[in-house]
mmCIF file of C-alpha atoms in Angstrom:
data_model
loop_
_atom_site.group_PDB
_atom_site.id
_atom_site.type_symbol
_atom_site.label_atom_id
_atom_site.label_comp_id
_atom_site.label_asym_id
_atom_site.label_seq_id
_atom_site.Cartn_x
_atom_site.Cartn_y
_atom_site.Cartn_z
ATOM 1 C CA CYS U 1 0.000 0.000 0.000
ATOM 2 C CA SER U 2 1.156 3.531 -0.566
ATOM 3 C CA GLU U 3 0.821 6.613 1.587
ATOM 4 C CA SER U 4 -1.717 8.080 -0.831
ATOM 5 C CA ASP U 5 -4.101 5.148 -0.176
ATOM 6 C CA LEU U 6 -3.973 5.524 3.567
ATOM 7 C CA GLY U 7 -3.349 9.244 3.979
ATOM 8 C CA PRO U 8 -0.526 10.898 5.888
ATOM 9 C CA ILE U 9 1.225 8.486 8.226
ATOM 10 C CA SER U 10 2.630 9.407 11.629
ATOM 11 C CA LEU U 11 5.139 7.256 13.494
ATOM 12 C CA ASN U 12 3.879 8.745 16.769
ATOM 13 C CA TRP U 13 0.192 8.047 16.154
ATOM 14 C CA PHE U 14 -0.371 6.491 19.586
ATOM 15 C CA GLU U 15 1.052 9.450 21.519
ATOM 16 C CA GLU U 16 -0.732 11.951 19.265
ATOM 17 C CA LEU U 17 -4.129 10.248 19.544
ATOM 18 C CA SER U 18 -3.668 9.939 23.326
ATOM 19 C CA ALA U 19 -2.999 13.684 23.554
ATOM 20 C CA GLU U 20 -6.062 14.495 21.421
ATOM 21 C CA ALA U 21 -8.637 12.046 22.824
ATOM 22 C CA PRO U 22 -10.899 13.040 25.712
ATOM 23 C CA PRO U 23 -9.497 11.866 29.053
ATOM 24 C CA GLY B 1 -5.021 -10.336 -10.873
ATOM 25 C CA VAL B 2 -3.180 -9.536 -7.658
ATOM 26 C CA ALA B 3 -5.850 -11.196 -5.551
ATOM 27 C CA GLU B 4 -5.662 -14.341 -7.662
ATOM 28 C CA ASP B 5 -1.961 -14.582 -6.918
ATOM 29 C CA LEU B 6 -2.788 -14.713 -3.227
ATOM 30 C CA ILE B 7 -4.892 -17.864 -3.490
ATOM 31 C CA PRO B 8 -2.773 -20.540 -1.809
ATOM 32 C CA VAL B 9 -1.062 -23.308 -3.677
ATOM 33 C CA LEU B 10 -0.976 -26.528 -1.684
ATOM 34 C CA LEU B 11 1.595 -29.196 -2.227
ATOM 35 C CA ASP B 12 1.106 -32.711 -0.884
ATOM 36 C CA GLY B 13 4.635 -32.809 0.506
ATOM 37 C CA VAL B 14 4.120 -29.633 2.500
ATOM 38 C CA ARG B 15 1.028 -31.024 4.160
ATOM 39 C CA GLU B 16 2.759 -34.116 5.426
ATOM 40 C CA GLU B 17 5.989 -32.581 6.597
ATOM 41 C CA SER B 18 4.706 -29.472 8.329
ATOM 42 C CA LEU B 19 3.102 -31.182 11.318
ATOM 43 C CA GLN B 20 4.787 -34.021 13.186
ATOM 44 C CA LEU B 21 2.912 -35.937 15.873
ATOM 45 C CA VAL B 22 4.953 -35.721 19.089
ATOM 46 C CA SER B 23 2.682 -37.253 21.701
ATOM 47 C CA LYS B 24 -0.893 -37.975 22.635
ATOM 48 C CA ILE B 25 -2.931 -37.442 25.794
ATOM 49 C CA LYS B 26 -5.982 -39.600 26.329
ATOM 50 C CA ASP B 27 -8.239 -38.635 29.176
ATOM 51 C CA SER B 28 -9.929 -41.703 30.618
ATOM 52 C CA CYS B 29 -12.895 -39.658 31.811
ATOM 53 C CA SER B 30 -15.628 -39.746 29.233
ATOM 54 C CA CYS B 31 -16.543 -36.080 29.598
ATOM 55 C CA CYS B 32 -16.901 -33.976 26.490
ATOM 56 C CA ALA B 33 -13.766 -31.843 25.887
ATOM 57 C CA VAL B 34 -14.494 -28.136 25.554
ATOM 58 C CA ASP B 35 -11.000 -26.621 25.416
ATOM 59 C CA VAL B 36 -7.285 -27.306 25.649
ATOM 60 C CA GLY B 37 -4.320 -25.074 26.411
ATOM 61 C CA ALA B 38 -0.752 -24.899 27.633
ATOM 62 C CA VAL B 39 0.478 -23.371 30.890
ATOM 63 C CA TRP B 40 3.816 -23.020 32.652
ATOM 64 C CA TRP B 41 3.776 -24.880 35.952
ATOM 65 C CA GLU B 42 6.456 -24.952 38.618
ATOM 66 C CA ALA B 43 6.657 -27.774 41.135
ATOM 67 C CA ALA B 44 9.589 -28.994 43.233
ATOM 68 C CA GLY B 45 11.790 -26.250 41.808
ATOM 69 C CA SER B 46 11.391 -27.067 38.137
ATOM 70 C CA ARG B 47 9.242 -25.179 35.662
ATOM 71 C CA GLU B 48 7.594 -27.199 32.890
ATOM 72 C CA LEU B 49 5.208 -26.545 30.073
ATOM 73 C CA CYS B 50 2.052 -28.442 31.015
ATOM 74 C CA VAL B 51 -1.181 -29.107 29.171
ATOM 75 C CA VAL B 52 -4.597 -28.098 30.503
ATOM 76 C CA THR B 53 -7.713 -29.905 29.342
ATOM 77 C CA ALA B 54 -11.199 -28.636 30.103
ATOM 78 C CA GLY B 55 -14.421 -30.601 30.148
ATOM 79 C CA GLU B 56 -17.767 -29.058 31.056
ATOM 80 C CA SER B 57 -17.438 -29.888 34.744
ATOM 81 C CA ALA B 58 -13.717 -30.472 35.355
ATOM 82 C CA VAL B 59 -10.357 -29.000 34.380
ATOM 83 C CA SER B 60 -7.192 -31.139 34.477
ATOM 84 C CA LEU B 61 -3.483 -30.327 34.452
ATOM 85 C CA TRP B 62 -1.129 -32.748 32.670
ATOM 86 C CA ARG B 63 2.648 -32.749 33.088
ATOM 87 C CA PRO B 64 5.239 -34.508 30.937
ATOM 88 C CA LEU B 65 6.474 -37.626 32.765
ATOM 89 C CA ALA B 66 8.591 -39.118 30.000
ATOM 90 C CA PRO B 67 8.923 -38.635 26.247
ATOM 91 C CA ASP B 68 5.502 -39.332 24.787
ATOM 92 C CA HIS B 69 3.925 -39.831 28.210
ATOM 93 C CA TRP B 70 1.776 -37.384 30.144
ATOM 94 C CA GLY B 71 0.403 -37.756 33.658
ATOM 95 C CA LYS B 72 -2.681 -36.077 35.067
ATOM 96 C CA VAL B 73 -1.522 -34.290 38.223
ATOM 97 C CA HIS B 74 -4.493 -32.148 39.257
ATOM 98 C CA THR B 75 -8.204 -32.057 38.479
ATOM 99 C CA TRP B 76 -10.385 -29.169 39.615
ATOM 100 C CA GLN B 77 -14.074 -30.073 39.861
ATOM 101 C CA LEU B 78 -16.353 -27.210 38.895
ATOM 102 C CA GLY B 79 -19.951 -26.603 39.921
ATOM 103 C CA GLU B 80 -23.134 -26.701 37.918
ATOM 104 C CA VAL B 81 -22.187 -23.880 35.555
ATOM 105 C CA PRO B 82 -20.341 -25.446 32.607
ATOM 106 C CA VAL B 83 -16.815 -24.489 31.594
ATOM 107 C CA ILE B 84 -16.811 -22.690 28.229
ATOM 108 C CA GLN B 85 -13.150 -21.951 27.606
ATOM 109 C CA ILE B 86 -9.627 -21.726 28.991
ATOM 110 C CA ILE B 87 -8.324 -18.141 28.993
ATOM 111 C CA PRO B 88 -4.547 -18.157 28.338
ATOM 112 C CA LEU B 89 -2.629 -15.775 30.621
ATOM 113 C CA PRO B 90 0.721 -14.916 29.009
ATOM 114 C CA ASP B 91 3.820 -14.827 31.223
ATOM 115 C CA THR B 92 2.170 -16.486 34.212
ATOM 116 C CA CYS B 93 3.043 -19.633 36.124
ATOM 117 C CA ASN B 94 0.852 -21.943 38.227
ATOM 118 C CA LEU B 95 -2.345 -20.127 37.231
ATOM 119 C CA VAL B 96 -5.178 -21.498 35.095
ATOM 120 C CA CYS B 97 -7.917 -19.058 34.108
ATOM 121 C CA ILE B 98 -11.263 -20.317 32.852
ATOM 122 C CA ALA B 99 -14.585 -18.913 31.683
ATOM 123 C CA LEU B 100 -17.865 -20.525 32.725
ATOM 124 C CA GLY B 101 -21.412 -19.968 31.578
ATOM 125 C CA ASP B 102 -24.294 -21.283 29.595
ATOM 126 C CA LEU B 103 -24.648 -19.593 26.218
ATOM 127 C CA GLU B 104 -22.437 -16.663 27.230
ATOM 128 C CA ILE B 105 -19.685 -16.232 29.790
ATOM 129 C CA GLY B 106 -21.199 -15.679 33.224
ATOM 130 C CA GLU B 107 -18.060 -15.880 35.343
ATOM 131 C CA ILE B 108 -14.281 -16.019 35.200
ATOM 132 C CA ARG B 109 -12.350 -18.143 37.694
ATOM 133 C CA LEU B 110 -8.744 -18.793 38.577
ATOM 134 C CA LEU B 111 -7.620 -22.330 39.388
ATOM 135 C CA GLN B 112 -4.536 -22.864 41.527
ATOM 136 C CA VAL B 113 -2.808 -25.245 43.919
ATOM 137 C CA SER B 114 -2.182 -23.963 47.432
ATOM 138 C CA SER B 115 1.534 -23.672 48.160
ATOM 139 C CA GLU B 116 0.829 -24.324 51.840
ATOM 140 C CA ASN B 117 -0.958 -27.661 51.737
ATOM 141 C CA ASP B 118 -1.190 -28.654 48.055
ATOM 142 C CA SER B 119 -4.975 -28.334 48.093
ATOM 143 C CA LEU B 120 -6.765 -27.246 44.927
ATOM 144 C CA LYS B 121 -8.095 -23.696 45.020
ATOM 145 C CA GLN B 122 -10.657 -21.795 42.960
ATOM 146 C CA SER B 123 -11.249 -18.068 43.111
ATOM 147 C CA LEU B 124 -13.805 -15.884 41.412
ATOM 148 C CA VAL B 125 -12.355 -13.039 39.331
ATOM 149 C CA LYS B 126 -15.457 -11.613 37.699
ATOM 150 C CA THR B 127 -19.153 -12.264 37.133
ATOM 151 C CA GLY B 128 -21.561 -10.665 34.687
ATOM 152 C CA ASN B 129 -22.885 -10.897 31.187
ATOM 153 C CA ILE B 130 -19.404 -11.144 29.649
ATOM 154 C CA LYS B 131 -19.138 -10.858 25.868
ATOM 155 C CA ALA B 132 -15.366 -11.087 25.404
ATOM 156 C CA VAL B 133 -12.288 -11.700 27.516
ATOM 157 C CA LEU B 134 -8.549 -11.806 26.836
ATOM 158 C CA GLY B 135 -5.524 -12.487 29.028
ATOM 159 C CA LEU B 136 -2.922 -9.720 28.612
ATOM 160 C CA LYS B 137 0.760 -9.515 29.460
ATOM 161 C CA ASP B 138 1.717 -8.640 33.040
ATOM 162 C CA ARG B 139 -1.085 -10.769 34.539
ATOM 163 C CA ARG B 140 -3.963 -8.604 33.361
ATOM 164 C CA LEU B 141 -7.372 -9.540 31.998
ATOM 165 C CA VAL B 142 -9.558 -7.386 29.797
ATOM 166 C CA SER B 143 -13.260 -8.095 29.486
ATOM 167 C CA SER B 144 -16.342 -6.506 27.985
ATOM 168 C CA SER B 145 -19.667 -7.008 29.700
ATOM 169 C CA ARG B 146 -23.175 -5.706 29.252
ATOM 170 C CA THR B 147 -25.655 -4.528 31.811
ATOM 171 C CA ALA B 148 -29.201 -3.526 30.827
ATOM 172 C CA HIS B 149 -28.124 -0.014 29.879
ATOM 173 C CA GLU B 150 -24.426 0.086 29.255
ATOM 174 C CA GLN B 151 -21.287 -1.743 28.333
ATOM 175 C CA GLN B 152 -18.315 -1.975 30.643
ATOM 176 C CA VAL B 153 -14.796 -2.656 29.382
ATOM 177 C CA GLU B 154 -12.655 -3.523 32.365
ATOM 178 C CA ILE B 155 -9.040 -4.370 33.145
ATOM 179 C CA THR B 156 -8.344 -6.657 36.108
ATOM 180 C CA SER B 157 -4.764 -6.848 37.333
ATOM 181 C CA LEU B 158 -3.670 -9.985 39.204
ATOM 182 C CA SER B 159 -0.834 -10.588 41.629
ATOM 183 C CA GLU B 160 1.658 -13.437 41.113
ATOM 184 C CA THR B 161 -0.366 -15.499 43.548
ATOM 185 C CA GLY B 162 -3.601 -14.866 41.659
ATOM 186 C CA ARG B 163 -5.167 -12.254 43.919
ATOM 187 C CA ILE B 164 -7.002 -9.295 42.345
ATOM 188 C CA LYS B 165 -4.571 -6.417 42.721
ATOM 189 C CA ASP B 166 -6.210 -3.613 40.837
ATOM 190 C CA GLY B 167 -8.977 -2.857 38.357
ATOM 191 C CA TRP B 168 -9.970 0.015 36.101
ATOM 192 C CA THR B 169 -12.292 0.651 33.199
ATOM 193 C CA LEU B 170 -11.684 1.622 29.573
ATOM 194 C CA MET B 171 -14.035 3.985 27.779
ATOM 195 C CA PRO B 172 -16.562 1.737 26.002
ATOM 196 C CA PRO B 173 -17.640 2.238 22.391
ATOM 197 C CA GLU B 174 -21.386 2.378 21.727
ATOM 198 C CA GLU B 175 -21.479 -1.071 20.190
ATOM 199 C CA THR B 176 -20.600 -4.337 21.885
ATOM 200 C CA VAL B 177 -16.964 -5.430 21.804
ATOM 201 C CA LEU B 178 -16.658 -9.035 20.613
ATOM 202 C CA ALA B 179 -12.887 -9.614 20.728
ATOM 203 C CA PHE B 180 -9.670 -8.028 21.952
ATOM 204 C CA ALA B 181 -6.021 -8.144 20.833
ATOM 205 C CA GLU B 182 -2.885 -6.648 22.372
ATOM 206 C CA VAL B 183 -0.708 -4.560 20.082
ATOM 207 C CA GLU B 184 2.683 -6.291 19.925
ATOM 208 C CA GLY B 185 5.539 -4.057 20.929
ATOM 209 C CA MET B 186 3.220 -1.306 22.187
ATOM 210 C CA GLY B 187 2.617 -2.017 25.849
ATOM 211 C CA ASP B 188 -0.194 0.476 26.401
ATOM 212 C CA ALA B 189 -2.220 -0.147 23.226
ATOM 213 C CA LEU B 190 -5.189 -2.495 22.928
ATOM 214 C CA VAL B 191 -7.537 -3.092 19.993
ATOM 215 C CA GLY B 192 -10.985 -4.652 19.799
ATOM 216 C CA THR B 193 -13.547 -5.604 17.166
ATOM 217 C CA THR B 194 -17.226 -4.783 17.586
ATOM 218 C CA THR B 195 -20.613 -6.043 16.476
ATOM 219 C CA VAL B 196 -20.827 -3.440 13.705
ATOM 220 C CA ASN B 197 -17.460 -4.447 12.257
ATOM 221 C CA SER B 198 -15.341 -1.637 13.653
ATOM 222 C CA ILE B 199 -11.849 -1.700 15.115
ATOM 223 C CA VAL B 200 -11.392 0.349 18.258
ATOM 224 C CA ILE B 201 -8.073 1.373 19.808
ATOM 225 C CA TRP B 202 -7.604 2.080 23.510
ATOM 226 C CA ASN B 203 -4.833 3.472 25.637
ATOM 227 C CA LEU B 204 -4.702 0.762 28.322
ATOM 228 C CA LYS B 205 -3.032 2.983 30.879
ATOM 229 C CA THR B 206 -5.359 5.998 30.664
ATOM 230 C CA GLY B 207 -8.502 4.116 29.578
ATOM 231 C CA GLN B 208 -9.004 6.503 26.630
ATOM 232 C CA LEU B 209 -10.782 5.303 23.507
ATOM 233 C CA LEU B 210 -8.412 6.671 20.884
ATOM 234 C CA LYS B 211 -10.007 5.737 17.569
ATOM 235 C CA LYS B 212 -12.816 3.817 15.938
ATOM 236 C CA MET B 213 -12.241 2.598 12.391
ATOM 237 C CA ARG B 214 -14.501 0.752 9.958
ATOM 238 C CA VAL B 215 -13.265 -2.651 8.819
ATOM 239 C CA GLY B 216 -15.544 -2.558 5.785
ATOM 240 C CA TYR B 217 -18.671 -4.344 4.728
ATOM 241 C CA SER B 218 -17.081 -6.972 2.510
ATOM 242 C CA TYR B 219 -16.401 -9.368 5.366
ATOM 243 C CA PRO B 220 -18.897 -8.974 8.193
ATOM 244 C CA ALA B 221 -18.377 -10.127 11.778
ATOM 245 C CA SER B 222 -14.615 -9.753 11.849
ATOM 246 C CA ILE B 223 -12.786 -11.033 14.930
ATOM 247 C CA CYS B 224 -9.380 -9.573 15.842
ATOM 248 C CA HIS B 225 -6.672 -12.016 16.891
ATOM 249 C CA GLN B 226 -3.445 -10.081 16.917
ATOM 250 C CA ALA B 227 -2.113 -6.608 16.167
ATOM 251 C CA TYR B 228 1.245 -4.953 15.735
ATOM 252 C CA SER B 229 2.428 -1.459 14.932
ATOM 253 C CA ASP B 230 5.073 -0.776 12.319
ATOM 254 C CA SER B 231 6.103 2.300 10.324
ATOM 255 C CA GLY B 232 3.139 4.307 11.593
ATOM 256 C CA LEU B 233 0.577 1.692 10.584
ATOM 257 C CA LEU B 234 -1.455 -0.684 12.721
ATOM 258 C CA PHE B 235 -1.551 -4.204 11.282
ATOM 259 C CA VAL B 236 -4.453 -6.316 12.561
ATOM 260 C CA VAL B 237 -5.005 -10.034 11.987
ATOM 261 C CA LEU B 238 -8.724 -10.575 11.491
ATOM 262 C CA SER B 239 -10.697 -13.744 11.000
ATOM 263 C CA HIS B 240 -14.045 -14.097 9.341
ATOM 264 C CA PRO B 241 -15.770 -17.141 10.796
ATOM 265 C CA HIS B 242 -18.754 -16.684 8.530
ATOM 266 C CA ALA B 243 -16.982 -15.456 5.409
ATOM 267 C CA LYS B 244 -18.642 -16.098 2.084
ATOM 268 C CA GLU B 245 -16.627 -16.951 -0.954
ATOM 269 C CA SER B 246 -15.903 -13.978 -3.179
ATOM 270 C CA GLU B 247 -14.490 -13.979 -6.663
ATOM 271 C CA SER B 248 -11.772 -11.471 -5.882
ATOM 272 C CA CYS B 249 -9.972 -13.288 -3.084
ATOM 273 C CA GLY B 250 -11.404 -16.783 -2.657
ATOM 274 C CA ASN B 251 -12.678 -17.619 0.784
ATOM 275 C CA PRO B 252 -10.490 -15.788 3.286
ATOM 276 C CA ALA B 253 -10.390 -17.337 6.746
ATOM 277 C CA PHE B 254 -7.842 -14.767 7.951
ATOM 278 C CA ARG B 255 -6.814 -11.352 6.689
ATOM 279 C CA VAL B 256 -4.012 -8.997 7.672
ATOM 280 C CA VAL B 257 -5.321 -5.454 7.338
ATOM 281 C CA ALA B 258 -3.182 -2.305 7.624
ATOM 282 C CA PHE B 259 -4.902 0.668 9.278
ATOM 283 C CA ASN B 260 -3.620 4.208 9.418
ATOM 284 C CA PRO B 261 -4.825 5.203 12.901
ATOM 285 C CA ARG B 262 -4.449 8.898 12.025
ATOM 286 C CA THR B 263 -6.869 8.804 9.101
ATOM 287 C CA ALA B 264 -8.821 5.586 9.892
ATOM 288 C CA ARG B 265 -8.181 4.418 6.311
ATOM 289 C CA SER B 266 -7.281 0.796 5.742
ATOM 290 C CA THR B 267 -6.158 -1.651 3.116
ATOM 291 C CA GLY B 268 -5.940 -5.442 2.981
ATOM 292 C CA VAL B 269 -2.342 -6.675 3.056
ATOM 293 C CA MET B 270 -2.677 -10.437 2.915
ATOM 294 C CA PHE B 271 -5.485 -12.960 2.550
ATOM 295 C CA SER B 272 -5.201 -16.458 3.994
ATOM 296 C CA SER B 273 -7.842 -18.463 2.221
ATOM 297 C CA LEU B 274 -9.314 -21.875 2.763
ATOM 298 C CA PRO B 275 -7.408 -24.489 0.786
ATOM 299 C CA PRO B 276 -8.610 -25.257 -2.737
ATOM 300 C CA GLY B 277 -11.104 -28.067 -2.663
ATOM 301 C CA LEU B 278 -12.276 -27.049 0.790
ATOM 302 C CA THR B 279 -13.910 -23.808 -0.274
ATOM 303 C CA GLY B 280 -17.607 -23.270 -0.515
ATOM 304 C CA ARG B 281 -20.475 -22.601 1.795
ATOM 305 C CA GLN B 282 -20.278 -25.919 3.599
ATOM 306 C CA VAL B 283 -16.848 -25.326 5.128
ATOM 307 C CA PRO B 284 -16.538 -22.022 6.910
ATOM 308 C CA TYR B 285 -14.196 -22.452 9.828
ATOM 309 C CA LEU B 286 -15.486 -23.011 13.322
ATOM 310 C CA GLU B 287 -12.809 -21.445 15.471
ATOM 311 C CA GLY B 288 -9.206 -20.404 15.182
ATOM 312 C CA ASP B 289 -6.089 -19.486 17.090
ATOM 313 C CA VAL B 290 -3.254 -17.169 16.045
ATOM 314 C CA LYS B 291 0.272 -17.074 17.462
ATOM 315 C CA ASP B 292 3.277 -15.283 15.984
ATOM 316 C CA THR B 293 2.593 -15.401 12.239
ATOM 317 C CA SER B 294 0.758 -18.734 12.253
ATOM 318 C CA ALA B 295 -2.969 -19.373 12.328
ATOM 319 C CA ALA B 296 -4.746 -22.663 12.980
ATOM 320 C CA ALA B 297 -8.444 -23.377 12.673
ATOM 321 C CA VAL B 298 -10.883 -26.250 12.736
ATOM 322 C CA LEU B 299 -13.065 -26.405 9.661
ATOM 323 C CA THR B 300 -16.624 -27.691 9.870
ATOM 324 C CA SER B 301 -15.454 -30.798 8.022
ATOM 325 C CA GLY B 302 -13.411 -31.727 11.123
ATOM 326 C CA THR B 303 -10.098 -30.907 9.425
ATOM 327 C CA ILE B 304 -7.514 -28.614 11.023
ATOM 328 C CA ALA B 305 -5.885 -26.137 8.658
ATOM 329 C CA VAL B 306 -2.701 -24.157 9.415
ATOM 330 C CA TRP B 307 -1.682 -20.972 7.587
ATOM 331 C CA ASP B 308 1.401 -18.809 7.377
ATOM 332 C CA LEU B 309 -0.235 -15.389 7.626
ATOM 333 C CA LEU B 310 2.664 -13.502 6.058
ATOM 334 C CA LEU B 311 2.747 -15.780 3.016
ATOM 335 C CA GLY B 312 -1.038 -16.155 2.866
ATOM 336 C CA HIS B 313 -0.523 -19.887 2.313
ATOM 337 C CA CYS B 314 -2.168 -22.851 3.928
ATOM 338 C CA THR B 315 0.889 -24.817 5.075
ATOM 339 C CA ALA B 316 -0.637 -27.900 6.698
ATOM 340 C CA LEU B 317 -3.837 -29.897 6.856
ATOM 341 C CA LEU B 318 -4.804 -32.449 9.497
ATOM 342 C CA PRO B 319 -7.737 -34.448 8.182
ATOM 343 C CA PRO B 320 -10.069 -36.199 10.634
ATOM 344 C CA GLY B 321 -8.512 -39.426 11.882
ATOM 345 C CA PRO B 322 -10.112 -42.842 12.309
ATOM 346 C CA ALA B 323 -11.029 -41.849 15.882
ATOM 347 C CA GLY B 324 -13.054 -38.886 14.672
ATOM 348 C CA SER B 325 -13.064 -35.241 13.715
ATOM 349 C CA TRP B 326 -10.898 -32.542 15.212
ATOM 350 C CA ALA B 327 -12.787 -30.109 17.424
ATOM 351 C CA LEU B 328 -10.047 -27.908 18.929
ATOM 352 C CA ALA B 329 -6.878 -26.307 17.587
ATOM 353 C CA ARG B 330 -4.694 -24.246 19.923
ATOM 354 C CA TRP B 331 -1.099 -23.108 19.792
ATOM 355 C CA ALA B 332 0.937 -23.813 22.925
ATOM 356 C CA THR B 333 3.004 -20.870 24.207
ATOM 357 C CA ASN B 334 4.427 -20.336 20.730
ATOM 358 C CA SER B 335 3.625 -21.511 17.242
ATOM 359 C CA THR B 336 6.072 -24.439 17.220
ATOM 360 C CA CYS B 337 3.600 -26.665 19.073
ATOM 361 C CA LEU B 338 -0.015 -27.243 18.047
ATOM 362 C CA LEU B 339 -2.521 -28.830 20.425
ATOM 363 C CA ALA B 340 -5.208 -30.663 18.457
ATOM 364 C CA GLY B 341 -8.197 -31.941 20.386
ATOM 365 C CA GLN B 342 -11.112 -34.237 19.778
ATOM 366 C CA ARG B 343 -14.443 -34.122 21.585
ATOM 367 C CA ASP B 344 -13.730 -37.428 23.364
ATOM 368 C CA GLY B 345 -10.868 -35.790 25.300
ATOM 369 C CA THR B 346 -7.981 -36.990 23.120
ATOM 370 C CA VAL B 347 -5.318 -34.292 22.654
ATOM 371 C CA CYS B 348 -2.484 -34.689 20.146
ATOM 372 C CA LEU B 349 0.634 -32.520 20.318
ATOM 373 C CA TYR B 350 2.144 -31.700 16.942
ATOM 374 C CA ARG B 351 5.483 -30.043 16.237
ATOM 375 C CA TYR B 352 5.053 -27.369 13.557
#
């Protein structure tokens, strides 16, 4: 799969989603 | 064209060489076998890999006595509520965890042997209308349960001696969670699959629900077995117990799907289909087990099939023997040993 199929990829997705999600 | 290339090619030689019978356990009790598993057990200073067999009303521990010979060392008698499954607890020793219930799980128990007087002990971990449960690393259990109005997703932390140490809840999604999987190499991440075919991601430590992603409508009722994170993508091994044959990719029993957790977009990476000749409506698989990159499942025909999930190939088939059909297929602590069980209590250990 390529990045264009899946959208921009972040290596730190877990930390970023944890910072954004409601506590 | 690409999908057609993924349909497995089976060679007779591969089937015969991939699984080697190592030993056999035959339980003399005539109870109907409901599950089998492997557990580390330490006694008299030595730690061994033992086999656990579960019937509806009793659970037995078997230890290796000699090559090709197993001895039953403990049998826990359960009450009127039947045993439904053994819940493997990774990285634990001298602890057997089981689920009991009628149609659904009603309680979870721990079975142990007292270090003081060698008596057999049972302790209640949880009761409720439990829809899914999984043993996690570091002696933790995650379960989803339903009350009349809401769903609770709960972590229970156990001590080395099997006492409940701590417990906390994870934020539940609206729909019922049917299965859980730890994310390999990411200690605080947990995924689950739900009744409406979504994947949810939690932060185990904070309890936050981080993301909900659609699996897609092509293969309903997906069950997650394993997940790992690599290069910013979340790879999830899904099975489709009720998959229908499709022209594009055969009859996939297992799929590896890559999700981008940032965008919730996904793409199929690998299909592991039923072997040619076994496809069709009459042979969806009954139940499966995934360890490392290997999957094993019992087909409704009574055959056990084994797949290499990274290759998308069926690598071994165990047809029903003269004694009857296979009913259970479980990996021991890793995917080099397959436990194959029949309803009459016979368990065969195969080296893979």
